[in-house]
Amino acid sequence: MDKKTYIIAGASSGIGSELAKILTDLGNNIVALSRSAGNLGGLQNCRFIPYDFTSGDALPEVTGPVNGIIYCPGSINLKPFQRFTEQDFAADFQLNVLGAVRLIKGYLPNLKQAENPGIVLFSSVAVGTGMSFHSSIAASKAAVEGLTRSLAAELAPVIRVNCIAPSLTDTPLAGQLLNSEAKREANADKHPLKQIGQPEDIAAMAAYLLSDQAKWITGQVIGINGGMGTLMRN
């Protein structure tokens, strides 16, 4: 199998670090863009470059073909609508949407040099399922879904673009929602499968969407959510 190169934004923990592990275990090269190295220590063929997607700084230079780019940074900013400021909405949009735009624009020439390249973005179950206190993140992630479909149409047939919409996943980002056994049980009970998502559940789908097995999949928003939003709870 030919070694491929992937750029993962937000690779230091959670879904991003799990995906980095999966891809490097398959013998691929990873360029990891994150504020810190986090869980990347010890991974073979992983080049860590410090980068903050809220900084506005120029992206690090990467030369040669890139087979896939994955944008993992996100936010969970939950509160009543009346307590949100316009600055809150702008900050969520900056991180979730404009950060992804910057990543894609920056490395699009590299993607076009590769065979069957792919882009994977991340949305949220909250876009398709109305949830209290999620107005800011739902608005931002809805924009990500729109971006996914628009780019999938524009970049076909050369580059595939897909999106994953998870429900609550056991990552550092969700720490405040899962920091007690009572919270974990309550959140698990909201899902028909009665479980909290694990990073490997989401990363496995991302790895599949980047693979040659997914060469006929583009423009899709794939829910990985324990049944939330599509099934009634028992």
JSON list of C-alpha atoms in Angstrom, two decimals:
[
{"chain": "A", "resi": 1, "resn": "MET", "atom": "CA", "xyz": [0.00, 0.00, 0.00]},
{"chain": "A", "resi": 2, "resn": "ASP", "atom": "CA", "xyz": [1.34, 3.42, -0.96]},
{"chain": "A", "resi": 3, "resn": "LYS", "atom": "CA", "xyz": [1.97, 5.75, 1.94]},
{"chain": "A", "resi": 4, "resn": "LYS", "atom": "CA", "xyz": [-0.40, 8.74, 1.96]},
{"chain": "A", "resi": 5, "resn": "THR", "atom": "CA", "xyz": [-0.23, 12.14, 3.61]},
{"chain": "A", "resi": 6, "resn": "TYR", "atom": "CA", "xyz": [-3.03, 13.68, 5.67]},
{"chain": "A", "resi": 7, "resn": "ILE", "atom": "CA", "xyz": [-3.33, 17.04, 7.39]},
{"chain": "A", "resi": 8, "resn": "ILE", "atom": "CA", "xyz": [-5.33, 16.95, 10.62]},
{"chain": "A", "resi": 9, "resn": "ALA", "atom": "CA", "xyz": [-6.33, 20.19, 12.30]},
{"chain": "A", "resi": 10, "resn": "GLY", "atom": "CA", "xyz": [-7.01, 19.73, 16.00]},
{"chain": "A", "resi": 11, "resn": "ALA", "atom": "CA", "xyz": [-5.10, 16.46, 16.24]},
{"chain": "A", "resi": 12, "resn": "SER", "atom": "CA", "xyz": [-3.84, 16.75, 19.81]},
{"chain": "A", "resi": 13, "resn": "SER", "atom": "CA", "xyz": [-6.78, 15.11, 21.61]},
{"chain": "A", "resi": 14, "resn": "GLY", "atom": "CA", "xyz": [-10.17, 13.51, 21.21]},
{"chain": "A", "resi": 15, "resn": "ILE", "atom": "CA", "xyz": [-11.33, 12.54, 17.74]},
{"chain": "A", "resi": 16, "resn": "GLY", "atom": "CA", "xyz": [-8.34, 14.16, 16.03]},
{"chain": "A", "resi": 17, "resn": "SER", "atom": "CA", "xyz": [-5.72, 12.23, 17.99]},
{"chain": "A", "resi": 18, "resn": "GLU", "atom": "CA", "xyz": [-7.63, 8.97, 17.56]},
{"chain": "A", "resi": 19, "resn": "LEU", "atom": "CA", "xyz": [-7.77, 9.55, 13.81]},
{"chain": "A", "resi": 20, "resn": "ALA", "atom": "CA", "xyz": [-4.05, 10.34, 13.74]},
{"chain": "A", "resi": 21, "resn": "LYS", "atom": "CA", "xyz": [-3.39, 7.00, 15.46]},
{"chain": "A", "resi": 22, "resn": "ILE", "atom": "CA", "xyz": [-5.58, 5.08, 13.00]},
{"chain": "A", "resi": 23, "resn": "LEU", "atom": "CA", "xyz": [-3.95, 6.67, 9.96]},
{"chain": "A", "resi": 24, "resn": "THR", "atom": "CA", "xyz": [-0.37, 6.31, 11.20]},
{"chain": "A", "resi": 25, "resn": "ASP", "atom": "CA", "xyz": [-1.03, 2.68, 12.19]},
{"chain": "A", "resi": 26, "resn": "LEU", "atom": "CA", "xyz": [-1.89, 2.15, 8.52]},
{"chain": "A", "resi": 27, "resn": "GLY", "atom": "CA", "xyz": [1.55, 3.48, 7.60]},
{"chain": "A", "resi": 28, "resn": "ASN", "atom": "CA", "xyz": [0.52, 6.96, 6.49]},
{"chain": "A", "resi": 29, "resn": "ASN", "atom": "CA", "xyz": [2.15, 10.33, 7.16]},
{"chain": "A", "resi": 30, "resn": "ILE", "atom": "CA", "xyz": [0.34, 12.89, 9.29]},
{"chain": "A", "resi": 31, "resn": "VAL", "atom": "CA", "xyz": [0.83, 16.64, 9.52]},
{"chain": "A", "resi": 32, "resn": "ALA", "atom": "CA", "xyz": [-0.82, 17.66, 12.79]},
{"chain": "A", "resi": 33, "resn": "LEU", "atom": "CA", "xyz": [-1.83, 21.29, 13.29]},
{"chain": "A", "resi": 34, "resn": "SER", "atom": "CA", "xyz": [-2.81, 22.02, 16.89]},
{"chain": "A", "resi": 35, "resn": "ARG", "atom": "CA", "xyz": [-2.05, 24.45, 19.68]},
{"chain": "A", "resi": 36, "resn": "SER", "atom": "CA", "xyz": [-0.23, 21.69, 21.58]},
{"chain": "A", "resi": 37, "resn": "ALA", "atom": "CA", "xyz": [1.13, 18.23, 20.83]},
{"chain": "A", "resi": 38, "resn": "GLY", "atom": "CA", "xyz": [-1.19, 16.64, 23.38]},
{"chain": "A", "resi": 39, "resn": "ASN", "atom": "CA", "xyz": [-1.56, 12.91, 22.74]},
{"chain": "A", "resi": 40, "resn": "LEU", "atom": "CA", "xyz": [0.59, 12.84, 19.61]},
{"chain": "A", "resi": 41, "resn": "GLY", "atom": "CA", "xyz": [3.81, 11.85, 21.36]},
{"chain": "A", "resi": 42, "resn": "GLY", "atom": "CA", "xyz": [5.12, 8.50, 20.21]},
{"chain": "A", "resi": 43, "resn": "LEU", "atom": "CA", "xyz": [3.19, 8.36, 16.93]},
{"chain": "A", "resi": 44, "resn": "GLN", "atom": "CA", "xyz": [5.36, 7.32, 14.02]},
{"chain": "A", "resi": 45, "resn": "ASN", "atom": "CA", "xyz": [5.32, 9.43, 10.85]},
{"chain": "A", "resi": 46, "resn": "CYS", "atom": "CA", "xyz": [3.56, 12.31, 12.59]},
{"chain": "A", "resi": 47, "resn": "ARG", "atom": "CA", "xyz": [4.86, 15.85, 12.11]},
{"chain": "A", "resi": 48, "resn": "PHE", "atom": "CA", "xyz": [3.46, 18.25, 14.70]},
{"chain": "A", "resi": 49, "resn": "ILE", "atom": "CA", "xyz": [3.29, 21.95, 13.84]},
{"chain": "A", "resi": 50, "resn": "PRO", "atom": "CA", "xyz": [1.95, 24.37, 16.50]},
{"chain": "A", "resi": 51, "resn": "TYR", "atom": "CA", "xyz": [-0.93, 26.38, 15.07]},
{"chain": "A", "resi": 52, "resn": "ASP", "atom": "CA", "xyz": [-3.97, 28.19, 16.48]},
{"chain": "A", "resi": 53, "resn": "PHE", "atom": "CA", "xyz": [-6.87, 28.47, 14.06]},
{"chain": "A", "resi": 54, "resn": "THR", "atom": "CA", "xyz": [-8.22, 31.52, 15.88]},
{"chain": "A", "resi": 55, "resn": "SER", "atom": "CA", "xyz": [-4.94, 33.44, 15.44]},
{"chain": "A", "resi": 56, "resn": "GLY", "atom": "CA", "xyz": [-5.23, 34.57, 11.84]},
{"chain": "A", "resi": 57, "resn": "ASP", "atom": "CA", "xyz": [-1.59, 33.60, 11.25]},
{"chain": "A", "resi": 58, "resn": "ALA", "atom": "CA", "xyz": [-0.51, 32.19, 7.90]},
{"chain": "A", "resi": 59, "resn": "LEU", "atom": "CA", "xyz": [-0.78, 28.43, 7.62]},
{"chain": "A", "resi": 60, "resn": "PRO", "atom": "CA", "xyz": [2.45, 26.41, 7.74]},
{"chain": "A", "resi": 61, "resn": "GLU", "atom": "CA", "xyz": [3.82, 25.45, 4.34]},
{"chain": "A", "resi": 62, "resn": "VAL", "atom": "CA", "xyz": [3.31, 21.85, 3.27]},
{"chain": "A", "resi": 63, "resn": "THR", "atom": "CA", "xyz": [4.84, 20.67, 0.00]},
{"chain": "A", "resi": 64, "resn": "GLY", "atom": "CA", "xyz": [3.76, 17.83, -2.25]},
{"chain": "A", "resi": 65, "resn": "PRO", "atom": "CA", "xyz": [0.50, 15.92, -2.62]},
{"chain": "A", "resi": 66, "resn": "VAL", "atom": "CA", "xyz": [-1.91, 15.73, 0.32]},
{"chain": "A", "resi": 67, "resn": "ASN", "atom": "CA", "xyz": [-4.46, 12.92, 0.22]},
{"chain": "A", "resi": 68, "resn": "GLY", "atom": "CA", "xyz": [-6.84, 14.34, 2.78]},
{"chain": "A", "resi": 69, "resn": "ILE", "atom": "CA", "xyz": [-7.49, 17.19, 5.17]},
{"chain": "A", "resi": 70, "resn": "ILE", "atom": "CA", "xyz": [-9.59, 16.92, 8.29]},
{"chain": "A", "resi": 71, "resn": "TYR", "atom": "CA", "xyz": [-10.80, 19.84, 10.40]},
{"chain": "A", "resi": 72, "resn": "CYS", "atom": "CA", "xyz": [-11.53, 18.74, 13.98]},
{"chain": "A", "resi": 73, "resn": "PRO", "atom": "CA", "xyz": [-11.52, 21.95, 16.11]},
{"chain": "A", "resi": 74, "resn": "GLY", "atom": "CA", "xyz": [-14.90, 22.77, 17.58]},
{"chain": "A", "resi": 75, "resn": "SER", "atom": "CA", "xyz": [-16.73, 24.33, 20.49]},
{"chain": "A", "resi": 76, "resn": "ILE", "atom": "CA", "xyz": [-19.52, 23.46, 22.90]},
{"chain": "A", "resi": 77, "resn": "ASN", "atom": "CA", "xyz": [-20.94, 26.77, 24.06]},
{"chain": "A", "resi": 78, "resn": "LEU", "atom": "CA", "xyz": [-24.32, 26.08, 25.64]},
{"chain": "A", "resi": 79, "resn": "LYS", "atom": "CA", "xyz": [-26.59, 28.62, 27.34]},
{"chain": "A", "resi": 80, "resn": "PRO", "atom": "CA", "xyz": [-30.00, 30.26, 26.90]},
{"chain": "A", "resi": 81, "resn": "PHE", "atom": "CA", "xyz": [-30.33, 32.32, 23.74]},
{"chain": "A", "resi": 82, "resn": "GLN", "atom": "CA", "xyz": [-30.82, 35.58, 25.63]},
{"chain": "A", "resi": 83, "resn": "ARG", "atom": "CA", "xyz": [-27.46, 35.11, 27.34]},
{"chain": "A", "resi": 84, "resn": "PHE", "atom": "CA", "xyz": [-25.56, 34.77, 24.06]},
{"chain": "A", "resi": 85, "resn": "THR", "atom": "CA", "xyz": [-23.89, 37.88, 22.72]},
{"chain": "A", "resi": 86, "resn": "GLU", "atom": "CA", "xyz": [-23.20, 38.56, 19.07]},
{"chain": "A", "resi": 87, "resn": "GLN", "atom": "CA", "xyz": [-19.54, 38.11, 19.97]},
{"chain": "A", "resi": 88, "resn": "ASP", "atom": "CA", "xyz": [-20.35, 34.57, 21.17]},
{"chain": "A", "resi": 89, "resn": "PHE", "atom": "CA", "xyz": [-21.93, 33.74, 17.82]},
{"chain": "A", "resi": 90, "resn": "ALA", "atom": "CA", "xyz": [-19.01, 35.32, 15.97]},
{"chain": "A", "resi": 91, "resn": "ALA", "atom": "CA", "xyz": [-16.44, 33.36, 18.00]},
{"chain": "A", "resi": 92, "resn": "ASP", "atom": "CA", "xyz": [-18.19, 30.05, 17.34]},
{"chain": "A", "resi": 93, "resn": "PHE", "atom": "CA", "xyz": [-18.45, 30.88, 13.63]},
{"chain": "A", "resi": 94, "resn": "GLN", "atom": "CA", "xyz": [-14.79, 31.87, 13.50]},
{"chain": "A", "resi": 95, "resn": "LEU", "atom": "CA", "xyz": [-13.59, 28.60, 15.00]},
{"chain": "A", "resi": 96, "resn": "ASN", "atom": "CA", "xyz": [-16.05, 26.16, 13.45]},
{"chain": "A", "resi": 97, "resn": "VAL", "atom": "CA", "xyz": [-16.52, 27.63, 9.98]},
{"chain": "A", "resi": 98, "resn": "LEU", "atom": "CA", "xyz": [-13.83, 30.12, 9.06]},
{"chain": "A", "resi": 99, "resn": "GLY", "atom": "CA", "xyz": [-11.09, 27.91, 10.50]},
{"chain": "A", "resi": 100, "resn": "ALA", "atom": "CA", "xyz": [-12.22, 25.13, 8.17]},
{"chain": "A", "resi": 101, "resn": "VAL", "atom": "CA", "xyz": [-12.37, 27.58, 5.26]},
{"chain": "A", "resi": 102, "resn": "ARG", "atom": "CA", "xyz": [-8.80, 28.68, 5.95]},
{"chain": "A", "resi": 103, "resn": "LEU", "atom": "CA", "xyz": [-7.54, 25.10, 6.11]},
{"chain": "A", "resi": 104, "resn": "ILE", "atom": "CA", "xyz": [-9.22, 24.10, 2.86]},
{"chain": "A", "resi": 105, "resn": "LYS", "atom": "CA", "xyz": [-8.14, 27.21, 0.94]},
{"chain": "A", "resi": 106, "resn": "GLY", "atom": "CA", "xyz": [-4.59, 26.87, 2.21]},
{"chain": "A", "resi": 107, "resn": "TYR", "atom": "CA", "xyz": [-4.04, 23.27, 1.14]},
{"chain": "A", "resi": 108, "resn": "LEU", "atom": "CA", "xyz": [-6.37, 22.92, -1.84]},
{"chain": "A", "resi": 109, "resn": "PRO", "atom": "CA", "xyz": [-3.43, 22.99, -4.29]},
{"chain": "A", "resi": 110, "resn": "ASN", "atom": "CA", "xyz": [-1.86, 20.06, -2.40]},
{"chain": "A", "resi": 111, "resn": "LEU", "atom": "CA", "xyz": [-5.10, 18.08, -2.54]},
{"chain": "A", "resi": 112, "resn": "LYS", "atom": "CA", "xyz": [-5.33, 18.57, -6.30]},
{"chain": "A", "resi": 113, "resn": "GLN", "atom": "CA", "xyz": [-1.93, 16.88, -6.67]},
{"chain": "A", "resi": 114, "resn": "ALA", "atom": "CA", "xyz": [-3.16, 13.65, -5.03]},
{"chain": "A", "resi": 115, "resn": "GLU", "atom": "CA", "xyz": [-5.24, 10.73, -6.31]},
{"chain": "A", "resi": 116, "resn": "ASN", "atom": "CA", "xyz": [-8.76, 10.40, -4.84]},
{"chain": "A", "resi": 117, "resn": "PRO", "atom": "CA", "xyz": [-8.25, 13.12, -2.22]},
{"chain": "A", "resi": 118, "resn": "GLY", "atom": "CA", "xyz": [-10.85, 13.82, 0.44]},
{"chain": "A", "resi": 119, "resn": "ILE", "atom": "CA", "xyz": [-11.94, 16.43, 2.95]},
{"chain": "A", "resi": 120, "resn": "VAL", "atom": "CA", "xyz": [-13.73, 15.58, 6.20]},
{"chain": "A", "resi": 121, "resn": "LEU", "atom": "CA", "xyz": [-15.46, 18.24, 8.28]},
{"chain": "A", "resi": 122, "resn": "PHE", "atom": "CA", "xyz": [-17.49, 17.97, 11.48]},
{"chain": "A", "resi": 123, "resn": "SER", "atom": "CA", "xyz": [-21.01, 19.12, 12.26]},
{"chain": "A", "resi": 124, "resn": "SER", "atom": "CA", "xyz": [-23.27, 18.21, 15.18]},
{"chain": "A", "resi": 125, "resn": "VAL", "atom": "CA", "xyz": [-26.46, 16.27, 15.84]},
{"chain": "A", "resi": 126, "resn": "ALA", "atom": "CA", "xyz": [-27.83, 19.61, 17.09]},
{"chain": "A", "resi": 127, "resn": "VAL", "atom": "CA", "xyz": [-28.17, 20.88, 13.51]},
{"chain": "A", "resi": 128, "resn": "GLY", "atom": "CA", "xyz": [-30.81, 18.34, 12.52]},
{"chain": "A", "resi": 129, "resn": "THR", "atom": "CA", "xyz": [-32.40, 18.03, 15.96]},
{"chain": "A", "resi": 130, "resn": "GLY", "atom": "CA", "xyz": [-33.60, 21.15, 17.74]},
{"chain": "A", "resi": 131, "resn": "MET", "atom": "CA", "xyz": [-31.96, 21.32, 21.17]},
{"chain": "A", "resi": 132, "resn": "SER", "atom": "CA", "xyz": [-32.33, 23.97, 23.84]},
{"chain": "A", "resi": 133, "resn": "PHE", "atom": "CA", "xyz": [-29.26, 26.14, 24.54]},
{"chain": "A", "resi": 134, "resn": "HIS", "atom": "CA", "xyz": [-27.53, 25.06, 21.29]},
{"chain": "A", "resi": 135, "resn": "SER", "atom": "CA", "xyz": [-28.41, 28.09, 19.13]},
{"chain": "A", "resi": 136, "resn": "SER", "atom": "CA", "xyz": [-24.85, 29.29, 18.53]},
{"chain": "A", "resi": 137, "resn": "ILE", "atom": "CA", "xyz": [-23.19, 25.96, 17.86]},
{"chain": "A", "resi": 138, "resn": "ALA", "atom": "CA", "xyz": [-26.15, 24.75, 15.78]},
{"chain": "A", "resi": 139, "resn": "ALA", "atom": "CA", "xyz": [-25.94, 27.87, 13.62]},
{"chain": "A", "resi": 140, "resn": "SER", "atom": "CA", "xyz": [-22.19, 27.44, 13.08]},
{"chain": "A", "resi": 141, "resn": "LYS", "atom": "CA", "xyz": [-22.36, 23.74, 12.36]},
{"chain": "A", "resi": 142, "resn": "ALA", "atom": "CA", "xyz": [-25.28, 24.24, 9.97]},
{"chain": "A", "resi": 143, "resn": "ALA", "atom": "CA", "xyz": [-22.93, 26.50, 8.02]},
{"chain": "A", "resi": 144, "resn": "VAL", "atom": "CA", "xyz": [-20.37, 23.67, 8.00]},
{"chain": "A", "resi": 145, "resn": "GLU", "atom": "CA", "xyz": [-22.96, 21.35, 6.47]},
{"chain": "A", "resi": 146, "resn": "GLY", "atom": "CA", "xyz": [-23.76, 23.92, 3.81]},
{"chain": "A", "resi": 147, "resn": "LEU", "atom": "CA", "xyz": [-20.07, 24.38, 3.11]},
{"chain": "A", "resi": 148, "resn": "THR", "atom": "CA", "xyz": [-19.68, 20.61, 2.77]},
{"chain": "A", "resi": 149, "resn": "ARG", "atom": "CA", "xyz": [-22.37, 20.28, 0.13]},
{"chain": "A", "resi": 150, "resn": "SER", "atom": "CA", "xyz": [-21.32, 23.37, -1.80]},
{"chain": "A", "resi": 151, "resn": "LEU", "atom": "CA", "xyz": [-17.66, 22.34, -1.94]},
{"chain": "A", "resi": 152, "resn": "ALA", "atom": "CA", "xyz": [-18.58, 18.75, -2.81]},
{"chain": "A", "resi": 153, "resn": "ALA", "atom": "CA", "xyz": [-20.40, 20.06, -5.88]},
{"chain": "A", "resi": 154, "resn": "GLU", "atom": "CA", "xyz": [-17.70, 22.56, -6.81]},
{"chain": "A", "resi": 155, "resn": "LEU", "atom": "CA", "xyz": [-14.68, 20.30, -6.32]},
{"chain": "A", "resi": 156, "resn": "ALA", "atom": "CA", "xyz": [-16.12, 17.16, -7.95]},
{"chain": "A", "resi": 157, "resn": "PRO", "atom": "CA", "xyz": [-14.96, 15.00, -9.59]},
{"chain": "A", "resi": 158, "resn": "VAL", "atom": "CA", "xyz": [-11.45, 15.61, -8.27]},
{"chain": "A", "resi": 159, "resn": "ILE", "atom": "CA", "xyz": [-11.96, 16.04, -4.52]},
{"chain": "A", "resi": 160, "resn": "ARG", "atom": "CA", "xyz": [-14.57, 14.40, -2.29]},
{"chain": "A", "resi": 161, "resn": "VAL", "atom": "CA", "xyz": [-16.01, 16.40, 0.62]},
{"chain": "A", "resi": 162, "resn": "ASN", "atom": "CA", "xyz": [-17.99, 14.84, 3.46]},
{"chain": "A", "resi": 163, "resn": "CYS", "atom": "CA", "xyz": [-19.10, 15.74, 6.95]},
{"chain": "A", "resi": 164, "resn": "ILE", "atom": "CA", "xyz": [-19.68, 13.78, 10.16]},
{"chain": "A", "resi": 165, "resn": "ALA", "atom": "CA", "xyz": [-22.36, 14.93, 12.62]},
{"chain": "A", "resi": 166, "resn": "PRO", "atom": "CA", "xyz": [-21.71, 13.29, 16.00]},
{"chain": "A", "resi": 167, "resn": "SER", "atom": "CA", "xyz": [-23.71, 13.45, 19.17]},
{"chain": "A", "resi": 168, "resn": "LEU", "atom": "CA", "xyz": [-22.03, 13.87, 22.56]},
{"chain": "A", "resi": 169, "resn": "THR", "atom": "CA", "xyz": [-18.64, 12.17, 22.48]},
{"chain": "A", "resi": 170, "resn": "ASP", "atom": "CA", "xyz": [-16.28, 11.41, 25.37]},
{"chain": "A", "resi": 171, "resn": "THR", "atom": "CA", "xyz": [-13.56, 13.94, 24.58]},
{"chain": "A", "resi": 172, "resn": "PRO", "atom": "CA", "xyz": [-11.89, 16.74, 26.56]},
{"chain": "A", "resi": 173, "resn": "LEU", "atom": "CA", "xyz": [-14.17, 19.22, 24.76]},
{"chain": "A", "resi": 174, "resn": "ALA", "atom": "CA", "xyz": [-17.20, 17.59, 26.38]},
{"chain": "A", "resi": 175, "resn": "GLY", "atom": "CA", "xyz": [-15.56, 17.30, 29.79]},
{"chain": "A", "resi": 176, "resn": "GLN", "atom": "CA", "xyz": [-17.95, 19.61, 31.65]},
{"chain": "A", "resi": 177, "resn": "LEU", "atom": "CA", "xyz": [-20.93, 17.62, 30.41]},
{"chain": "A", "resi": 178, "resn": "LEU", "atom": "CA", "xyz": [-19.45, 14.30, 31.53]},
{"chain": "A", "resi": 179, "resn": "ASN", "atom": "CA", "xyz": [-17.58, 15.15, 34.72]},
{"chain": "A", "resi": 180, "resn": "SER", "atom": "CA", "xyz": [-19.71, 13.05, 37.05]},
{"chain": "A", "resi": 181, "resn": "GLU", "atom": "CA", "xyz": [-21.26, 9.61, 36.89]},
{"chain": "A", "resi": 182, "resn": "ALA", "atom": "CA", "xyz": [-24.72, 11.14, 37.19]},
{"chain": "A", "resi": 183, "resn": "LYS", "atom": "CA", "xyz": [-24.09, 13.38, 34.16]},
{"chain": "A", "resi": 184, "resn": "ARG", "atom": "CA", "xyz": [-22.69, 10.49, 32.16]},
{"chain": "A", "resi": 185, "resn": "GLU", "atom": "CA", "xyz": [-25.71, 8.32, 32.91]},
{"chain": "A", "resi": 186, "resn": "ALA", "atom": "CA", "xyz": [-28.18, 11.11, 32.16]},
{"chain": "A", "resi": 187, "resn": "ASN", "atom": "CA", "xyz": [-26.54, 11.94, 28.83]},
{"chain": "A", "resi": 188, "resn": "ALA", "atom": "CA", "xyz": [-26.22, 8.30, 27.84]},
{"chain": "A", "resi": 189, "resn": "ASP", "atom": "CA", "xyz": [-29.92, 7.79, 28.58]},
{"chain": "A", "resi": 190, "resn": "LYS", "atom": "CA", "xyz": [-30.84, 10.46, 26.00]},
{"chain": "A", "resi": 191, "resn": "HIS", "atom": "CA", "xyz": [-29.56, 8.16, 23.26]},
{"chain": "A", "resi": 192, "resn": "PRO", "atom": "CA", "xyz": [-31.47, 5.06, 22.09]},
{"chain": "A", "resi": 193, "resn": "LEU", "atom": "CA", "xyz": [-28.24, 3.04, 22.34]},
{"chain": "A", "resi": 194, "resn": "LYS", "atom": "CA", "xyz": [-27.79, 4.24, 25.96]},
{"chain": "A", "resi": 195, "resn": "GLN", "atom": "CA", "xyz": [-24.12, 5.06, 25.45]},
{"chain": "A", "resi": 196, "resn": "ILE", "atom": "CA", "xyz": [-21.87, 8.07, 25.15]},
{"chain": "A", "resi": 197, "resn": "GLY", "atom": "CA", "xyz": [-19.95, 8.16, 21.89]},
{"chain": "A", "resi": 198, "resn": "GLN", "atom": "CA", "xyz": [-16.25, 7.35, 21.98]},
{"chain": "A", "resi": 199, "resn": "PRO", "atom": "CA", "xyz": [-13.57, 9.09, 19.88]},
{"chain": "A", "resi": 200, "resn": "GLU", "atom": "CA", "xyz": [-12.80, 5.87, 18.04]},
{"chain": "A", "resi": 201, "resn": "ASP", "atom": "CA", "xyz": [-16.44, 5.61, 16.91]},
{"chain": "A", "resi": 202, "resn": "ILE", "atom": "CA", "xyz": [-16.13, 8.91, 15.06]},
{"chain": "A", "resi": 203, "resn": "ALA", "atom": "CA", "xyz": [-12.51, 8.55, 13.94]},
{"chain": "A", "resi": 204, "resn": "ALA", "atom": "CA", "xyz": [-13.22, 5.18, 12.32]},
{"chain": "A", "resi": 205, "resn": "MET", "atom": "CA", "xyz": [-15.84, 6.77, 10.07]},
{"chain": "A", "resi": 206, "resn": "ALA", "atom": "CA", "xyz": [-13.50, 9.64, 9.21]},
{"chain": "A", "resi": 207, "resn": "ALA", "atom": "CA", "xyz": [-10.78, 7.16, 8.25]},
{"chain": "A", "resi": 208, "resn": "TYR", "atom": "CA", "xyz": [-13.27, 5.29, 6.07]},
{"chain": "A", "resi": 209, "resn": "LEU", "atom": "CA", "xyz": [-14.39, 8.47, 4.30]},
{"chain": "A", "resi": 210, "resn": "LEU", "atom": "CA", "xyz": [-10.75, 9.23, 3.50]},
{"chain": "A", "resi": 211, "resn": "SER", "atom": "CA", "xyz": [-10.09, 5.76, 2.14]},
{"chain": "A", "resi": 212, "resn": "ASP", "atom": "CA", "xyz": [-10.36, 4.41, -1.39]},
{"chain": "A", "resi": 213, "resn": "GLN", "atom": "CA", "xyz": [-13.34, 2.34, -0.24]},
{"chain": "A", "resi": 214, "resn": "ALA", "atom": "CA", "xyz": [-15.31, 5.61, -0.07]},
{"chain": "A", "resi": 215, "resn": "LYS", "atom": "CA", "xyz": [-14.37, 6.77, -3.57]},
{"chain": "A", "resi": 216, "resn": "TRP", "atom": "CA", "xyz": [-18.06, 7.11, -4.58]},
{"chain": "A", "resi": 217, "resn": "ILE", "atom": "CA", "xyz": [-19.15, 9.07, -1.50]},
{"chain": "A", "resi": 218, "resn": "THR", "atom": "CA", "xyz": [-19.25, 12.86, -1.52]},
{"chain": "A", "resi": 219, "resn": "GLY", "atom": "CA", "xyz": [-21.50, 15.65, -0.30]},
{"chain": "A", "resi": 220, "resn": "GLN", "atom": "CA", "xyz": [-22.80, 13.57, 2.61]},
{"chain": "A", "resi": 221, "resn": "VAL", "atom": "CA", "xyz": [-23.51, 14.50, 6.22]},
{"chain": "A", "resi": 222, "resn": "ILE", "atom": "CA", "xyz": [-23.28, 11.27, 8.18]},
{"chain": "A", "resi": 223, "resn": "GLY", "atom": "CA", "xyz": [-24.80, 11.07, 11.65]},
{"chain": "A", "resi": 224, "resn": "ILE", "atom": "CA", "xyz": [-22.94, 9.05, 14.26]},
{"chain": "A", "resi": 225, "resn": "ASN", "atom": "CA", "xyz": [-25.11, 9.71, 17.24]},
{"chain": "A", "resi": 226, "resn": "GLY", "atom": "CA", "xyz": [-26.29, 6.60, 19.03]},
{"chain": "A", "resi": 227, "resn": "GLY", "atom": "CA", "xyz": [-29.66, 6.95, 17.32]},
{"chain": "A", "resi": 228, "resn": "MET", "atom": "CA", "xyz": [-30.39, 10.44, 18.64]},
{"chain": "A", "resi": 229, "resn": "GLY", "atom": "CA", "xyz": [-32.45, 12.52, 16.25]},
{"chain": "A", "resi": 230, "resn": "THR", "atom": "CA", "xyz": [-33.76, 9.60, 14.19]},
{"chain": "A", "resi": 231, "resn": "LEU", "atom": "CA", "xyz": [-35.11, 7.13, 16.76]},
{"chain": "A", "resi": 232, "resn": "MET", "atom": "CA", "xyz": [-37.47, 7.46, 19.69]},
{"chain": "A", "resi": 233, "resn": "ARG", "atom": "CA", "xyz": [-36.07, 6.50, 23.07]},
{"chain": "A", "resi": 234, "resn": "ASN", "atom": "CA", "xyz": [-37.53, 3.40, 24.72]}
]
